[in-house]
Structures are given as structure tokens and as C-alpha cells.
PDB file of C-alpha atoms in Angstrom:
ATOM      1  CA  MET A   1     120.989 138.100  49.214  1.00 44.00           C
ATOM      2  CA  LYS A   2     119.242 134.605  49.441  1.00 38.00           C
ATOM      3  CA  LYS A   3     122.434 132.669  49.930  1.00 37.00           C
ATOM      4  CA  LYS A   4     123.372 135.220  52.559  1.00 35.00           C
ATOM      5  CA  LEU A   5     120.045 134.879  54.421  1.00 32.00           C
ATOM      6  CA  PHE A   6     120.100 131.272  54.127  1.00 32.00           C
ATOM      7  CA  ALA A   7     123.657 131.050  55.400  1.00 35.00           C
ATOM      8  CA  LEU A   8     123.008 133.682  58.284  1.00 33.00           C
ATOM      9  CA  PHE A   9     120.026 131.228  59.486  1.00 37.00           C
ATOM     10  CA  LEU A  10     122.273 128.333  58.959  1.00 33.00           C
ATOM     11  CA  ALA A  11     125.009 129.842  61.168  1.00 37.00           C
ATOM     12  CA  LEU A  12     121.926 130.754  63.782  1.00 34.00           C
ATOM     13  CA  ALA A  13     120.604 127.453  63.590  1.00 37.00           C
ATOM     14  CA  LEU A  14     124.027 125.704  64.438  1.00 35.00           C
ATOM     15  CA  CYS A  15     124.497 127.891  67.507  1.00 38.00           C
ATOM     16  CA  LEU A  16     121.267 127.613  68.881  1.00 33.00           C
ATOM     17  CA  PRO A  17     122.360 124.041  70.974  1.00 36.00           C
ATOM     18  CA  ALA A  18     125.671 126.066  71.967  1.00 38.00           C
ATOM     19  CA  LEU A  19     123.555 128.870  73.350  1.00 36.00           C
ATOM     20  CA  ALA A  20     120.962 127.001  75.175  1.00 38.00           C
ATOM     21  CA  GLY A  21     123.477 125.316  77.263  1.00 40.00           C
ATOM     22  CA  CYS A  22     124.968 128.881  78.617  1.00 40.00           C
ATOM     23  CA  GLY A  23     122.833 129.415  81.221  1.00 38.00           C
ATOM     24  CA  SER A  24     123.258 128.206  85.061  1.00 39.00           C
ATOM     25  CA  LYS A  25     123.068 124.340  84.467  1.00 38.00           C
ATOM     26  CA  PRO A  26     122.589 122.138  87.835  1.00 50.00           C
ATOM     27  CA  ALA A  27     125.612 119.713  88.533  1.00 58.00           C
ATOM     28  CA  ALA A  28     125.137 116.180  87.644  1.00 83.00           C
ATOM     29  CA  GLU A  29     124.109 114.031  90.200  1.00 90.00           C
ATOM     30  CA  PRO A  30     127.046 111.415  91.108  1.00 93.00           C
ATOM     31  CA  GLU A  31     126.885 107.663  90.430  1.00 95.00           C
ATOM     32  CA  PHE A  32     125.116 106.050  93.786  1.00 96.00           C
ATOM     33  CA  ASP A  33     128.042 103.933  94.254  1.00 96.00           C
ATOM     34  CA  ASN A  34     130.767 106.461  94.162  1.00 95.00           C
ATOM     35  CA  ALA A  35     128.988 108.686  96.517  1.00 96.00           C
ATOM     36  CA  VAL A  36     128.448 105.934  99.173  1.00 97.00           C
ATOM     37  CA  GLN A  37     132.455 105.253  98.797  1.00 97.00           C
ATOM     38  CA  ALA A  38     133.510 108.479  99.049  1.00 97.00           C
ATOM     39  CA  ILE A  39     131.250 109.053 102.360  1.00 97.00           C
ATOM     40  CA  ASP A  40     132.820 105.566 103.643  1.00 97.00           C
ATOM     41  CA  GLU A  41     136.553 107.126 102.972  1.00 97.00           C
ATOM     42  CA  ALA A  42     135.664 110.490 104.366  1.00 97.00           C
ATOM     43  CA  ILE A  43     134.614 109.111 107.814  1.00 96.00           C
ATOM     44  CA  GLY A  44     137.485 106.322 107.727  1.00 94.00           C
ATOM     45  CA  ASN A  45     135.146 103.144 107.521  1.00 94.00           C
ATOM     46  CA  ASP A  46     137.425 100.369 107.814  1.00 90.00           C
ATOM     47  CA  GLY A  47     134.763  97.901 107.451  1.00 90.00           C
ATOM     48  CA  THR A  48     133.179  98.487 110.879  1.00 92.00           C
ATOM     49  CA  MET A  49     130.247  99.694 109.258  1.00 95.00           C
ATOM     50  CA  ILE A  50     128.143  97.411 107.535  1.00 96.00           C
ATOM     51  CA  ALA A  51     125.059  97.748 105.369  1.00 97.00           C
ATOM     52  CA  VAL A  52     121.778  96.472 106.693  1.00 97.00           C
ATOM     53  CA  ASP A  53     118.901  94.705 104.381  1.00 96.00           C
ATOM     54  CA  GLU A  54     115.519  95.979 103.438  1.00 96.00           C
ATOM     55  CA  ASP A  55     113.974  94.129 106.546  1.00 96.00           C
ATOM     56  CA  TYR A  56     116.013  96.341 108.956  1.00 94.00           C
ATOM     57  CA  VAL A  57     114.748  99.296 107.321  1.00 96.00           C
ATOM     58  CA  LYS A  58     111.491  98.521 106.981  1.00 96.00           C
ATOM     59  CA  GLY A  59     111.071  97.527 110.865  1.00 95.00           C
ATOM     60  CA  SER A  60     113.307 100.019 112.093  1.00 93.00           C
ATOM     61  CA  MET A  61     113.146 103.302 110.179  1.00 95.00           C
ATOM     62  CA  LYS A  62     109.618 102.519 109.212  1.00 94.00           C
ATOM     63  CA  MET A  63     110.512 102.971 105.193  1.00 95.00           C
ATOM     64  CA  ASP A  64     109.824 100.785 102.474  1.00 94.00           C
ATOM     65  CA  VAL A  65     112.682 101.367 100.020  1.00 95.00           C
ATOM     66  CA  SER A  66     111.270  98.941  97.108  1.00 92.00           C
ATOM     67  CA  GLY A  67     110.726 101.920  94.972  1.00 93.00           C
ATOM     68  CA  PHE A  68     113.719 104.248  95.623  1.00 96.00           C
ATOM     69  CA  GLU A  69     116.409 104.354  92.894  1.00 97.00           C
ATOM     70  CA  ALA A  70     119.018 103.172  95.005  1.00 97.00           C
ATOM     71  CA  TRP A  71     120.001 103.068  98.958  1.00 98.00           C
ATOM     72  CA  THR A  72     122.652 101.943 101.524  1.00 98.00           C
ATOM     73  CA  VAL A  73     122.139 102.433 105.307  1.00 98.00           C
ATOM     74  CA  LYS A  74     125.174 101.256 107.111  1.00 98.00           C
ATOM     75  CA  ILE A  75     125.635 100.759 110.995  1.00 97.00           C
ATOM     76  CA  ASN A  76     128.293 100.009 113.464  1.00 94.00           C
ATOM     77  CA  ALA A  77     128.605  96.035 113.256  1.00 90.00           C
ATOM     78  CA  TYR A  78     130.318  95.993 116.735  1.00 84.00           C
ATOM     79  CA  GLY A  79     128.122  97.932 119.085  1.00 71.00           C
ATOM     80  CA  ALA A  80     130.648  99.942 120.387  1.00 81.00           C
ATOM     81  CA  ASN A  81     128.876 103.196 119.120  1.00 92.00           C
ATOM     82  CA  ILE A  82     125.987 104.359 117.486  1.00 95.00           C
ATOM     83  CA  ASP A  83     127.651 105.331 114.389  1.00 96.00           C
ATOM     84  CA  GLU A  84     125.121 105.369 111.389  1.00 97.00           C
ATOM     85  CA  TYR A  85     124.477 107.033 108.057  1.00 98.00           C
ATOM     86  CA  GLY A  86     122.389 106.478 105.096  1.00 98.00           C
ATOM     87  CA  VAL A  87     122.227 107.421 101.576  1.00 98.00           C
ATOM     88  CA  PHE A  88     118.954 107.187  99.723  1.00 98.00           C
ATOM     89  CA  ARG A  89     118.536 108.258  95.999  1.00 98.00           C
ATOM     90  CA  ALA A  90     115.076 108.857  95.191  1.00 97.00           C
ATOM     91  CA  ALA A  91     113.448 108.723  91.938  1.00 96.00           C
ATOM     92  CA  ASP A  92     112.380 112.220  91.972  1.00 96.00           C
ATOM     93  CA  ALA A  93     111.908 115.283  93.738  1.00 95.00           C
ATOM     94  CA  ASP A  94     108.765 114.309  95.494  1.00 96.00           C
ATOM     95  CA  GLN A  95     110.041 111.035  96.489  1.00 97.00           C
ATOM     96  CA  ALA A  96     113.057 112.900  97.834  1.00 97.00           C
ATOM     97  CA  ALA A  97     110.888 115.099 100.031  1.00 97.00           C
ATOM     98  CA  ASP A  98     108.886 112.147 101.424  1.00 97.00           C
ATOM     99  CA  ILE A  99     112.458 110.328 102.358  1.00 97.00           C
ATOM    100  CA  LYS A 100     113.364 113.292 103.915  1.00 98.00           C
ATOM    101  CA  THR A 101     110.788 113.385 106.237  1.00 97.00           C
ATOM    102  CA  ALA A 102     110.838 109.486 106.823  1.00 97.00           C
ATOM    103  CA  VAL A 103     114.354 109.989 107.931  1.00 98.00           C
ATOM    104  CA  GLU A 104     113.712 112.850 110.012  1.00 98.00           C
ATOM    105  CA  ALA A 105     110.798 111.036 111.606  1.00 97.00           C
ATOM    106  CA  TYR A 106     113.076 108.080 112.285  1.00 97.00           C
ATOM    107  CA  LEU A 107     115.974 110.376 114.040  1.00 98.00           C
ATOM    108  CA  GLN A 108     113.031 111.709 116.254  1.00 97.00           C
ATOM    109  CA  MET A 109     112.002 108.335 117.141  1.00 97.00           C
ATOM    110  CA  ARG A 110     115.710 107.269 118.041  1.00 96.00           C
ATOM    111  CA  ALA A 111     115.764 110.372 120.124  1.00 96.00           C
ATOM    112  CA  ASP A 112     112.425 109.714 121.955  1.00 96.00           C
ATOM    113  CA  THR A 113     113.323 106.363 122.683  1.00 95.00           C
ATOM    114  CA  TRP A 114     116.663 106.762 124.215  1.00 94.00           C
ATOM    115  CA  MET A 115     117.480 105.236 127.427  1.00 92.00           C
ATOM    116  CA  PRO A 116     119.787 107.947 129.641  1.00 84.00           C
ATOM    117  CA  GLU A 117     121.843 105.243 130.942  1.00 90.00           C
ATOM    118  CA  TYR A 118     122.443 103.410 127.770  1.00 86.00           C
ATOM    119  CA  MET A 119     126.007 104.787 126.527  1.00 91.00           C
ATOM    120  CA  PRO A 120     125.599 108.137 127.806  1.00 93.00           C
ATOM    121  CA  GLU A 121     128.570 109.293 125.644  1.00 95.00           C
ATOM    122  CA  GLU A 122     127.105 108.574 122.814  1.00 95.00           C
ATOM    123  CA  ARG A 123     124.049 110.554 122.828  1.00 95.00           C
ATOM    124  CA  PRO A 124     125.655 113.595 121.601  1.00 96.00           C
ATOM    125  CA  LYS A 125     125.944 112.049 118.111  1.00 97.00           C
ATOM    126  CA  LEU A 126     122.279 111.298 118.254  1.00 96.00           C
ATOM    127  CA  ASP A 127     121.399 114.954 119.228  1.00 96.00           C
ATOM    128  CA  ALA A 128     123.641 116.289 116.680  1.00 97.00           C
ATOM    129  CA  ALA A 129     122.273 114.035 113.875  1.00 97.00           C
ATOM    130  CA  GLU A 130     121.837 115.576 110.206  1.00 96.00           C
ATOM    131  CA  VAL A 131     119.990 115.465 107.375  1.00 97.00           C
ATOM    132  CA  VAL A 132     121.559 116.528 104.125  1.00 96.00           C
ATOM    133  CA  THR A 133     119.891 116.689 100.788  1.00 96.00           C
ATOM    134  CA  ASN A 134     120.927 117.383  97.138  1.00 95.00           C
ATOM    135  CA  GLY A 135     119.207 116.815  93.975  1.00 94.00           C
ATOM    136  CA  THR A 136     117.186 113.339  94.515  1.00 96.00           C
ATOM    137  CA  TYR A 137     119.800 112.402  97.064  1.00 97.00           C
ATOM    138  CA  VAL A 138     118.799 112.425 101.046  1.00 98.00           C
ATOM    139  CA  CYS A 139     121.486 111.255 103.453  1.00 98.00           C
ATOM    140  CA  TYR A 140     121.596 111.111 107.372  1.00 98.00           C
ATOM    141  CA  PHE A 141     124.487 111.028 109.413  1.00 98.00           C
ATOM    142  CA  ILE A 142     124.502 109.738 113.115  1.00 98.00           C
ATOM    143  CA  LEU A 143     128.579 110.522 113.718  1.00 97.00           C
ATOM    144  CA  GLY A 144     131.006 112.192 115.631  1.00 96.00           C
ATOM    145  CA  SER A 145     131.637 115.863 114.821  1.00 95.00           C
ATOM    146  CA  GLU A 146     134.705 115.216 112.879  1.00 96.00           C
ATOM    147  CA  ALA A 147     133.461 112.492 110.895  1.00 96.00           C
ATOM    148  CA  MET A 148     129.877 114.107 110.427  1.00 96.00           C
ATOM    149  CA  ASP A 149     131.744 117.386 109.026  1.00 96.00           C
ATOM    150  CA  ALA A 150     133.632 115.202 106.706  1.00 97.00           C
ATOM    151  CA  ALA A 151     130.540 113.107 105.550  1.00 97.00           C
ATOM    152  CA  ALA A 152     128.627 116.131 104.886  1.00 96.00           C
ATOM    153  CA  THR A 153     131.402 117.835 103.066  1.00 96.00           C
ATOM    154  CA  THR A 154     132.200 114.917 100.930  1.00 96.00           C
ATOM    155  CA  PHE A 155     128.717 114.570  99.966  1.00 96.00           C
ATOM    156  CA  ASN A 156     127.787 117.980  98.735  1.00 93.00           C
ATOM    157  CA  GLY A 157     131.297 117.957  96.850  1.00 94.00           C
ATOM    158  CA  LEU A 158     130.013 115.535  94.888  1.00 94.00           C
ATOM    159  CA  PHE A 159     127.747 117.777  93.457  1.00 89.00           C
ATOM    160  CA  GLU A 160     129.828 120.767  92.824  1.00 80.00           C
ATOM    161  CA  GLY A 161     131.363 121.171  89.232  1.00 57.00           C
TER     162      GLY A 161
END
């Protein structure tokens, strides 16, 4: 009888790790560089959008990125449009919430300081700008509607599976 009980307990002990994994498990977050590359491909960035440095983000966006896990902000290098996007990976959920708040404030500041006579055909991109979050990632997109849809869909798709 003791052998049967021991065998039963051993079998249960071996099954517990497998049973613990049966619940709903959040999808793993993508590698940062893979996320940025996927977004670039989705929007057709042929090199016209370039990454800015930390000083740009600190000055223009009023964000200190030194404590972030990773980040990139890309802007149009040629000034022909206001296309821009940013991808930020926070250290934790609290920092992600802070980043989202800072990005929303940046987008509001851009809208508030826009000069109506400056490239009026580009203003709809700013008006439709999106902030998208998933896990510890926060992204924003100032893009045309097709590119924005592609970027957001691609970004969210990185977390499926």
C-alpha cells in the first residue's frame, strides 16, 4: 500500500508543473529590436525616418529615457511630412503608465502649438495620432491612416501567440 501511495504522490508531483501552466498565460513580449524592425517594415520606412538621440527626446518630448529598458523615436529626416513614431519599453507596468502619460502630453503639446498655416495637409496625422500600449511597451504613431493602421496592427500582432 505504501508503494502505491508513494507512486501516486510521485505522479502528482511530476504533473504539478504541467498543470500550473494550463491557465491563461500572457504572451511573451517581443524583443525590442524585432518590434522596431516590424513597425518599420509595416509602414514602409525606406530610411527616410531616422532615430533621434536622447537629447532630442529630452528637449522636445520632455522625457528622461535613461531609466527605460529600451526606446527609439523616429522622425522624417527630410521635412516633407510630420511622420513620426516612438517605441518605448518600460522596466515595469508603473513606468509604462508614466511613459504613456508623458507621450500623451507630448502629443497634446504638438497639437496645441501647431501653426495652422504650417503644412495644413499634415495636420490630420497629428489629430489622429495614436498611443498604443501592450505589456511594458508604449508606442505612439503620427502617420497617415494606412501606415498607422499597419503599424498598430503589426505592433499588437507581436504579442499574440
